PDB file of C-alpha atoms in Angstrom:
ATOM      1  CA  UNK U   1     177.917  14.449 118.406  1.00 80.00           C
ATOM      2  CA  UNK U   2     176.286  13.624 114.782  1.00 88.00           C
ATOM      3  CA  UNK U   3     177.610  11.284 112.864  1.00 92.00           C
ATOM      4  CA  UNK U   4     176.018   9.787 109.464  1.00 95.00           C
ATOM      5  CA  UNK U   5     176.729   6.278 108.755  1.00 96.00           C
ATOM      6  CA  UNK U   6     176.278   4.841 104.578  1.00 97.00           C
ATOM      7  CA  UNK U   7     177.462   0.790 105.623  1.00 96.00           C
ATOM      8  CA  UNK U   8     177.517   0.054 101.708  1.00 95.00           C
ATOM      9  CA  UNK U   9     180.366   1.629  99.566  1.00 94.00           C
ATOM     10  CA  UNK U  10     179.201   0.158  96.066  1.00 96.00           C
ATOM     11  CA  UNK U  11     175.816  -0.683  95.280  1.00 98.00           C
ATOM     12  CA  UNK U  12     175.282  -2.487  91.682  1.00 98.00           C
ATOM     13  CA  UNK U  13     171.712  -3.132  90.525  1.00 98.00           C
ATOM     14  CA  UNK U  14     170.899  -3.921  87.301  1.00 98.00           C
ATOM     15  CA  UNK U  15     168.761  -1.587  85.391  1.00 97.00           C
ATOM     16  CA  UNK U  16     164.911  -1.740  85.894  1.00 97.00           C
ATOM     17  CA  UNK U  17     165.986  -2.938  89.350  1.00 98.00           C
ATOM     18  CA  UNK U  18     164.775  -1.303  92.695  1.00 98.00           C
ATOM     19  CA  UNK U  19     167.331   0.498  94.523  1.00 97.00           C
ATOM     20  CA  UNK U  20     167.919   1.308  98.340  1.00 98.00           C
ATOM     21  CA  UNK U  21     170.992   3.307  99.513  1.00 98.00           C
ATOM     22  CA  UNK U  22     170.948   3.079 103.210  1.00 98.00           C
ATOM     23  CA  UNK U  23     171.634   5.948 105.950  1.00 98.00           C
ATOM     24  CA  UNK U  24     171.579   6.027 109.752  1.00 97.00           C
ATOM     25  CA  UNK U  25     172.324   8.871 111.502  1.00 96.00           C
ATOM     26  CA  UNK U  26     173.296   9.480 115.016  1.00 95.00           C
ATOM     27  CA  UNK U  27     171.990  13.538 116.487  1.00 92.00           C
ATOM     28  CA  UNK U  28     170.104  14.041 120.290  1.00 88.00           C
ATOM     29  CA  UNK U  29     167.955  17.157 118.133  1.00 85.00           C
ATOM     30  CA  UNK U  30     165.694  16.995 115.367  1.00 86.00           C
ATOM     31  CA  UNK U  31     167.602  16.849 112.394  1.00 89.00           C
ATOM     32  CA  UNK U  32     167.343  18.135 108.996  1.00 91.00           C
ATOM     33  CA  UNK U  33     168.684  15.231 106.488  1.00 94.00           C
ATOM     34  CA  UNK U  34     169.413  15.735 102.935  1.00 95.00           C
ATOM     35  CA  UNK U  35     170.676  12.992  99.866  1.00 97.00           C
ATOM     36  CA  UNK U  36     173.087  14.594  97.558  1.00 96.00           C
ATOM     37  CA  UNK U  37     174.575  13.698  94.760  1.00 97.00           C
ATOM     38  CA  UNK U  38     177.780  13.545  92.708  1.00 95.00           C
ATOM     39  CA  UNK U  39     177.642  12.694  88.978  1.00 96.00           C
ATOM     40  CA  UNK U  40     181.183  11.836  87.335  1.00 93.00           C
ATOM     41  CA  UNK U  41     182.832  15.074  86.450  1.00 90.00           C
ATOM     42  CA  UNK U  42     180.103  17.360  88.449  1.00 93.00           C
ATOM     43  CA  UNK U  43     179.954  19.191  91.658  1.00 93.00           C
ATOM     44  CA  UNK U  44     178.236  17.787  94.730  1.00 94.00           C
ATOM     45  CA  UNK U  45     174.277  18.737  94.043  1.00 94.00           C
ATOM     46  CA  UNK U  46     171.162  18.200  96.397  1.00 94.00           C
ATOM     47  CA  UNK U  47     169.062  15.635  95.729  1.00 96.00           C
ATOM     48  CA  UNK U  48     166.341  15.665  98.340  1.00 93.00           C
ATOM     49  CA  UNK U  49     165.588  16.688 101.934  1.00 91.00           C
ATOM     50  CA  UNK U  50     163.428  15.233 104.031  1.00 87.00           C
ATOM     51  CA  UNK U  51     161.275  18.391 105.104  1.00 81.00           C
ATOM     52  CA  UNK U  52     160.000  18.307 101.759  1.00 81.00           C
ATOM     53  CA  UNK U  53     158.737  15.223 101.024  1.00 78.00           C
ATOM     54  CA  UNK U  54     159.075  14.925  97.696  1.00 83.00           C
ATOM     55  CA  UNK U  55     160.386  12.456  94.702  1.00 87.00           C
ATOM     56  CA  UNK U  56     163.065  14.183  92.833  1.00 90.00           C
ATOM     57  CA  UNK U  57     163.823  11.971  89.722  1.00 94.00           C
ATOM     58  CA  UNK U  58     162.035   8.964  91.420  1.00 94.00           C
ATOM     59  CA  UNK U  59     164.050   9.057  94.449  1.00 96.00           C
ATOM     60  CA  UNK U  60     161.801   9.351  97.418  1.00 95.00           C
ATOM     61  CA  UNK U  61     163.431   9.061 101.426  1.00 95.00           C
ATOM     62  CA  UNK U  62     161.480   8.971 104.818  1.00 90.00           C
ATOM     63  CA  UNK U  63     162.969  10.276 107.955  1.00 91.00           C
ATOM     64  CA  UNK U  64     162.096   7.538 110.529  1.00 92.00           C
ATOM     65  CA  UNK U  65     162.841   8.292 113.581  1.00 91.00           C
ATOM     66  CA  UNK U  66     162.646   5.228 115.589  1.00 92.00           C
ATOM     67  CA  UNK U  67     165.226   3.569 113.533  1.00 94.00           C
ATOM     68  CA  UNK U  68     167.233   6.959 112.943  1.00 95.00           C
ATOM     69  CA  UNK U  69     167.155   6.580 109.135  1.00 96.00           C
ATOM     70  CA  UNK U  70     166.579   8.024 106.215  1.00 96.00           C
ATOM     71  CA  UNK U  71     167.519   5.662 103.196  1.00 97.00           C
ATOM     72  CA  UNK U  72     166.937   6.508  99.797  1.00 97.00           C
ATOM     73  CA  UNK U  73     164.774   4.180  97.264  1.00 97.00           C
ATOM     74  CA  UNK U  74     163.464   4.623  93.851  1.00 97.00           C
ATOM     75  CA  UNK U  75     161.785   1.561  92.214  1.00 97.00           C
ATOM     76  CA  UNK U  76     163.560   0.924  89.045  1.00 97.00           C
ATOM     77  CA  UNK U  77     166.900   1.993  88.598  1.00 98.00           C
ATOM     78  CA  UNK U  78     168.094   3.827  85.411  1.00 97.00           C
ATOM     79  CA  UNK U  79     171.682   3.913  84.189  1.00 97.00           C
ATOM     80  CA  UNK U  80     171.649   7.223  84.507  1.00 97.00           C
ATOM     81  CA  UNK U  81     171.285   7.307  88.090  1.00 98.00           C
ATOM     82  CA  UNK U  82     175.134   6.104  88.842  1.00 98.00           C
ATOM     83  CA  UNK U  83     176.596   8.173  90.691  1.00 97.00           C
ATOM     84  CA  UNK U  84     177.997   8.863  94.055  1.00 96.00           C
ATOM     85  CA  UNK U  85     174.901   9.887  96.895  1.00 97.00           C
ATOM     86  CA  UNK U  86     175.781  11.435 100.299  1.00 96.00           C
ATOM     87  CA  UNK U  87     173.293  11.474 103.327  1.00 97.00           C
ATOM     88  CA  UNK U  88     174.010  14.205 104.916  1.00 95.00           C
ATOM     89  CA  UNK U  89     172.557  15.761 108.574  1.00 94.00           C
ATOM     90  CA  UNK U  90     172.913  19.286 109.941  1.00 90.00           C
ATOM     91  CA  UNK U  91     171.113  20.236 113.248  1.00 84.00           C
ATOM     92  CA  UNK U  92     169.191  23.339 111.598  1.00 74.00           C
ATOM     93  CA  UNK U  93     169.904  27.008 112.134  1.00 72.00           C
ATOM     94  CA  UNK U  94     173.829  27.636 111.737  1.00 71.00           C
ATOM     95  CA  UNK U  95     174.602  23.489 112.914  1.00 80.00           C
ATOM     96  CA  UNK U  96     176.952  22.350 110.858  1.00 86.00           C
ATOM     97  CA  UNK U  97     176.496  19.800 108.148  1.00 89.00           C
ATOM     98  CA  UNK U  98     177.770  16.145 108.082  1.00 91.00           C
ATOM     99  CA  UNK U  99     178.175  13.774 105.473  1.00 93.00           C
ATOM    100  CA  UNK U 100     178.289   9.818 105.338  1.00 94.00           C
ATOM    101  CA  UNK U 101     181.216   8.337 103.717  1.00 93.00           C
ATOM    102  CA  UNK U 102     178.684   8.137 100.294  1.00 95.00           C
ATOM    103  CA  UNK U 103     177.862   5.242  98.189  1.00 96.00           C
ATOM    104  CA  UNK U 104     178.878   4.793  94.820  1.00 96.00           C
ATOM    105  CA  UNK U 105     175.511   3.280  92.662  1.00 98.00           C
ATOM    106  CA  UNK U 106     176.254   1.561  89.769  1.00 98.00           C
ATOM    107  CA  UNK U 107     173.474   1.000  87.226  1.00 98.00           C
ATOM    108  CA  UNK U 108     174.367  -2.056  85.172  1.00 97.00           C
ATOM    109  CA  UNK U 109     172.626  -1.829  81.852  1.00 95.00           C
TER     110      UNK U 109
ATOM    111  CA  UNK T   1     169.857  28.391  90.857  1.00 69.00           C
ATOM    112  CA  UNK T   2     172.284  29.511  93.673  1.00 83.00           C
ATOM    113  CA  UNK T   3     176.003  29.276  92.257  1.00 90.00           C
ATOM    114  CA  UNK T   4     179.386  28.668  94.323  1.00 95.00           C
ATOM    115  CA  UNK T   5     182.669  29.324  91.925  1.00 95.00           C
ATOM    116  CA  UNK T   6     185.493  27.907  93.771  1.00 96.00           C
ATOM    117  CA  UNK T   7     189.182  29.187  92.593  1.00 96.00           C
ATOM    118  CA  UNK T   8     191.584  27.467  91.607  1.00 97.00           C
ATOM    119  CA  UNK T   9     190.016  24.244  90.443  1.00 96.00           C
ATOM    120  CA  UNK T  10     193.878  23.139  90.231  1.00 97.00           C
ATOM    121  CA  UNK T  11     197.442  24.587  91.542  1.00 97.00           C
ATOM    122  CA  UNK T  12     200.561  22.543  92.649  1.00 97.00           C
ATOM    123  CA  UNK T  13     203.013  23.957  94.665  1.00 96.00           C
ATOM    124  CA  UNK T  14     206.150  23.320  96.206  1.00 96.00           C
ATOM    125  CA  UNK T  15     206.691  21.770  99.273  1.00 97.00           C
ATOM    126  CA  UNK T  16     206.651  24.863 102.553  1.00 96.00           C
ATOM    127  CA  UNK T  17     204.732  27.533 100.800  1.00 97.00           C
ATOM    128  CA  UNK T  18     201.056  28.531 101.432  1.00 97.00           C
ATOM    129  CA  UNK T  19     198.026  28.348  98.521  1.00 97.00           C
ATOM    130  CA  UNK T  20     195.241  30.228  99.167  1.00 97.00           C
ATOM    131  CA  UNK T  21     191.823  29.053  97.814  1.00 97.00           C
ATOM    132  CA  UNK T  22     188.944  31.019  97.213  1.00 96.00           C
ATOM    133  CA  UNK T  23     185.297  29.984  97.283  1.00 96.00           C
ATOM    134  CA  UNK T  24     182.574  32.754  96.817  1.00 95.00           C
ATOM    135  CA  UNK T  25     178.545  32.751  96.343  1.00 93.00           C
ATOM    136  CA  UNK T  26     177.885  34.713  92.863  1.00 92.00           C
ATOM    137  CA  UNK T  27     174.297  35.561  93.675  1.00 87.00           C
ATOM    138  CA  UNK T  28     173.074  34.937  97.374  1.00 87.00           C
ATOM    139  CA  UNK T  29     174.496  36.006 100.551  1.00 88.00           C
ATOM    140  CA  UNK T  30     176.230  32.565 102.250  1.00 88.00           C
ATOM    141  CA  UNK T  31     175.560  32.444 106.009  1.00 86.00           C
ATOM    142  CA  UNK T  32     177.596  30.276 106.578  1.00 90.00           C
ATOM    143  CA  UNK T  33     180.398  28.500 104.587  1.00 92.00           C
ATOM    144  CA  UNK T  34     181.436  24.973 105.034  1.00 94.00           C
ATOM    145  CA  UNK T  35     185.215  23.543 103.535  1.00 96.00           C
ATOM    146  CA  UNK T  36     185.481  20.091 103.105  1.00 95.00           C
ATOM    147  CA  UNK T  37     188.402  17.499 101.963  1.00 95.00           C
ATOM    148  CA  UNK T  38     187.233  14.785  99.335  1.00 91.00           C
ATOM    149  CA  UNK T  39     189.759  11.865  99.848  1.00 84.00           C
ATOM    150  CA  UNK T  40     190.120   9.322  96.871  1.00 79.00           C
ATOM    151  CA  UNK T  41     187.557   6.601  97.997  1.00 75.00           C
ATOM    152  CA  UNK T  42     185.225  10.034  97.613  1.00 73.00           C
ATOM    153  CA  UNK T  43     184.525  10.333 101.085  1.00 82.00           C
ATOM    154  CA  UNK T  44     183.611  14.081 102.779  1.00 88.00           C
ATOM    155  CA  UNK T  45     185.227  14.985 105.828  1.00 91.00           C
ATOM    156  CA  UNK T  46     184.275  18.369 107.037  1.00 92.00           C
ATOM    157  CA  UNK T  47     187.478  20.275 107.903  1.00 95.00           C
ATOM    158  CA  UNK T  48     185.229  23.684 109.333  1.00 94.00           C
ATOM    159  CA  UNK T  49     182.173  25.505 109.670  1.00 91.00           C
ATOM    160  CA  UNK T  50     182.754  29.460 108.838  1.00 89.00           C
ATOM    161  CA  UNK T  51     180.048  32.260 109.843  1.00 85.00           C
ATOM    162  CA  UNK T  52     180.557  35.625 108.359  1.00 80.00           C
ATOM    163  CA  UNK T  53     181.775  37.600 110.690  1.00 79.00           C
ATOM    164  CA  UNK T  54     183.178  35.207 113.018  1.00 82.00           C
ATOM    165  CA  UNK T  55     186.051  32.849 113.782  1.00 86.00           C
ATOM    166  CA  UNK T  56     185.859  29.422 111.936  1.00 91.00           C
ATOM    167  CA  UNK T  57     185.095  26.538 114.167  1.00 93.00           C
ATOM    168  CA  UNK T  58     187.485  23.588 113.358  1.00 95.00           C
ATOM    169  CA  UNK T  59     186.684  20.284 113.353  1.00 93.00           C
ATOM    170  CA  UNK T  60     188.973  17.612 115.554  1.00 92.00           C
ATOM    171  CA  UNK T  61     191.754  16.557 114.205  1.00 93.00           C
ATOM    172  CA  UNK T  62     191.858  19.839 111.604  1.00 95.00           C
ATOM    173  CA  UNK T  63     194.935  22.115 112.469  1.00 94.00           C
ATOM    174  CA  UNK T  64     194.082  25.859 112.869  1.00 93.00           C
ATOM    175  CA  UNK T  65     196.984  27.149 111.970  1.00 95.00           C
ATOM    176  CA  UNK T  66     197.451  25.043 108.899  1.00 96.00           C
ATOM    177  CA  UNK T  67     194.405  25.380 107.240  1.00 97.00           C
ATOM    178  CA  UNK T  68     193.379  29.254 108.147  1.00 95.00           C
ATOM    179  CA  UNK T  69     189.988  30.395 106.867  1.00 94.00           C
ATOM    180  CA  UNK T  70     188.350  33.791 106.547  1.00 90.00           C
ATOM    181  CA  UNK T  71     184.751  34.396 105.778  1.00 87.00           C
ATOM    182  CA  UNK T  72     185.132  38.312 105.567  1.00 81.00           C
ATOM    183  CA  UNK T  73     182.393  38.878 103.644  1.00 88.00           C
ATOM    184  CA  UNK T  74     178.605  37.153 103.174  1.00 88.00           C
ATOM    185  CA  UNK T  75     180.030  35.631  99.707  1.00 91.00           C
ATOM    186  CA  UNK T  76     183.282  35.042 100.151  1.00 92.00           C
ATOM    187  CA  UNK T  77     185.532  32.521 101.923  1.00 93.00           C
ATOM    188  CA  UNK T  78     189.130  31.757 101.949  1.00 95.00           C
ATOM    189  CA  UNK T  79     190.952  28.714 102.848  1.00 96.00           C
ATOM    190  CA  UNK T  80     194.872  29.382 103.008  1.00 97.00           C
ATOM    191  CA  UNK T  81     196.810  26.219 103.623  1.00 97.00           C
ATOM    192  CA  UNK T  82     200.287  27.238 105.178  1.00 97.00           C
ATOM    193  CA  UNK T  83     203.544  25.337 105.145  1.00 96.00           C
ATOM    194  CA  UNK T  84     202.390  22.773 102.549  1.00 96.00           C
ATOM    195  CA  UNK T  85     203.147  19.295 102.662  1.00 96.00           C
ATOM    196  CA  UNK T  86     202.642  16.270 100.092  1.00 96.00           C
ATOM    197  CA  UNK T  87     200.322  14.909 102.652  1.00 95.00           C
ATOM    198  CA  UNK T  88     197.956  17.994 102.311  1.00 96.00           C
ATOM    199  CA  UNK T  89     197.474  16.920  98.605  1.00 96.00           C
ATOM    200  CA  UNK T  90     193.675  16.574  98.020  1.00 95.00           C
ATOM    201  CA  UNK T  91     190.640  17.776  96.672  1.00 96.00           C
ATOM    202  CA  UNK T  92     189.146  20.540  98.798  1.00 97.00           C
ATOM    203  CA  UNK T  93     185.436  21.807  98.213  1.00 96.00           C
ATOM    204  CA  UNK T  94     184.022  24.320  99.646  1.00 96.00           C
ATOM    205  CA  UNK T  95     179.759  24.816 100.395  1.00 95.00           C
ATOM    206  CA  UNK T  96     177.733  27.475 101.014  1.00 93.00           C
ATOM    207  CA  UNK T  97     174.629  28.075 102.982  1.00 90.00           C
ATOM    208  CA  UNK T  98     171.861  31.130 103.043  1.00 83.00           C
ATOM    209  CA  UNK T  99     169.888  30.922 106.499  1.00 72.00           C
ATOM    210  CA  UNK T 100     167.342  34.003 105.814  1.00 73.00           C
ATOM    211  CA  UNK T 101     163.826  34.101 104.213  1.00 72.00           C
ATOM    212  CA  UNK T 102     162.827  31.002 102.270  1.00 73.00           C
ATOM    213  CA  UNK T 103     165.443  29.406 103.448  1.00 75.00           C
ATOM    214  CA  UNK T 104     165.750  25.720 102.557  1.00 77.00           C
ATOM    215  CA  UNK T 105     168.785  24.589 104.124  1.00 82.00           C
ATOM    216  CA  UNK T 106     170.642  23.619 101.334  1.00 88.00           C
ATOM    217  CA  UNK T 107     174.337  23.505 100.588  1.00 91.00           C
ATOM    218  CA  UNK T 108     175.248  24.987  97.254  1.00 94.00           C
ATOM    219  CA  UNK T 109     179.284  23.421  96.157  1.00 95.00           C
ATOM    220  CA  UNK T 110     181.857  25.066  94.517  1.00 96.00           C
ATOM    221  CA  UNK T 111     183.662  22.872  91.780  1.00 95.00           C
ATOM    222  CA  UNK T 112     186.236  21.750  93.782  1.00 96.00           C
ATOM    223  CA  UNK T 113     190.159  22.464  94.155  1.00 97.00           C
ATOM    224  CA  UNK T 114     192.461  20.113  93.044  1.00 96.00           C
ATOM    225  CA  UNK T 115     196.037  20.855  95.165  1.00 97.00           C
ATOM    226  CA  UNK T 116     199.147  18.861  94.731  1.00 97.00           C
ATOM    227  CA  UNK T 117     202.110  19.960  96.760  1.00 97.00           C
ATOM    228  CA  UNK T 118     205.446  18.083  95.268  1.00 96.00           C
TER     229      UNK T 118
END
C-alpha cells in the first residue's frame, strides 16, 4: 500500500521567514513524488517533482530515502506563496497517484 | 501547457437521480485519468484510477455502482454518480495523465465540479 502522510494542516510563517512543509510517504518501490499546489480560486497545479531536481519559485524538495521523505523548503517565505501544497506519490508507469491530506501555508505579511 | 476542462463546474440535483460529469484533455492524449473527491478541510481522496480502454479500478471504500466511470476515449472521462444522495455532495476533480514520449509524470486538473444534491 502507499500512503502519503502531511502531519501539519496549517503552517503560518511570517514573511521573509523560512518555510518547511513536511511529507513522509509509505511505498515498497521507488517512487516518483511530486508537491502541488492549490492557490485560492485555482485548480490543483504541479509544483515540483523530485526526478527533476529543480527550484520552482524557490521551492526546492529532496527525496530521502532513508527517512522516506520528501518535504518542501524555500528560505524566505513570500505572501504570495499561501496556498494549499499536496505531496503526492505514484509508483511510476500507470500506478496510481496519492495525495497527503495537504497543508494550508499561510504567509503573514 | 497541457489543459483538463472539467464539465459542469456546478449542478444540483434532486435527491435519486444520476449527474454525469465530464472531464476531457483538450490537447494531449490522457493515459490514464484519475477522479478525486475534495472534502471541505481540502483534503484529496482518490475515488479511481481509469485507463483508456479498460475497466476503472476503484479505490476501497468507493462504490462501483454509484460512482460509474468510463474512459472511452484517450481524452475523455466520465464520472456518472447514480441514485444521488445529500451525502454525495462534494467537490469532485478529475486529473489526467500522458505516459508516452517525454513523459513527465505529471497530473494535469480539471477545474473542479461543484455537486449539491438537495
Amino acid at each position: 500500500a502507499q500512503r502519503v502522510t502531511q502531519p501539519e494542516k496549517l503552517l503560518s510563517v511570517f514573511k521573509g521567514a523560512p518555510v518547511e512543509l513536511k511529507c513522509n510517504y509509505s511505498y515498497s518501490g521507488s517512487p516518483e513524488l511530486f508537491w502541488y499546489v492549490q492557490y485560492s480560486r485555482q485548480r490543483l497545479q504541479l509544483l515540483l517533482r523530485h526526478i527533476s531536481r529543480e527550484s520552482i519559485k524557490g521551492f526546492t524538495a529532496d527525496l530521502n530515502k532513508g527517512e522516506t521523505s520528501f518535504h518542501l523548503k524555500k528560505p524566505f517565505a513570500q505572501e504570495e506563496d499561501s496556498a494549499m501544497y499536496y505531496c503526492a506519490l505514484s509508483g511510476g508507469g500507470y500506478q496510481k497517484v496519492t495525495f497527503g491530506t495537504g497543508t494550508k501555508l499561510q504567509v503573514i505579511p | 501547457g497541457a489543459v483538463v476542462s472539467q464539465h459542469p463546474s456546478r449542478v444540483i440535483c434532486k435527491s435519486g437521480t444520476s449527474v454525469k460529469i465530464e472531464c476531457r484533455s483538450l490537447d494531449f492524449q490522457a493515459t490514464t485519468m484519475f477522479w478525486y473527491r475534495q472534502f471541505p478541510k481540502k483534503s484529496l481522496m482518490l475515488m479511481a484510477t481509469s485507463n483508456e480502454g479498460s475497466k476503472a479500478t476503484y479505490e476501497q471504500g468507493v462504490e462501483k455502482d454509484k460512482f460509474l466511470i468510463n474512459h472511452a476515449s484517450l481524452t475523455l472521462s466520465t464520472l456518472t454518480v447514480t441514485s444521488a444522495h445529500p451525502e454525495d455532495s462534494s467537490f469532485y476533480i478529475c486529473s489526467a495523465r500522458y505516459r508516452g514520449p517525454e513523459a513527465t509524470g505529471e497530473l494535469f486538473f480539471g477545474e473542479g465540479s461543484r455537486l449539491t444534491v438537495l
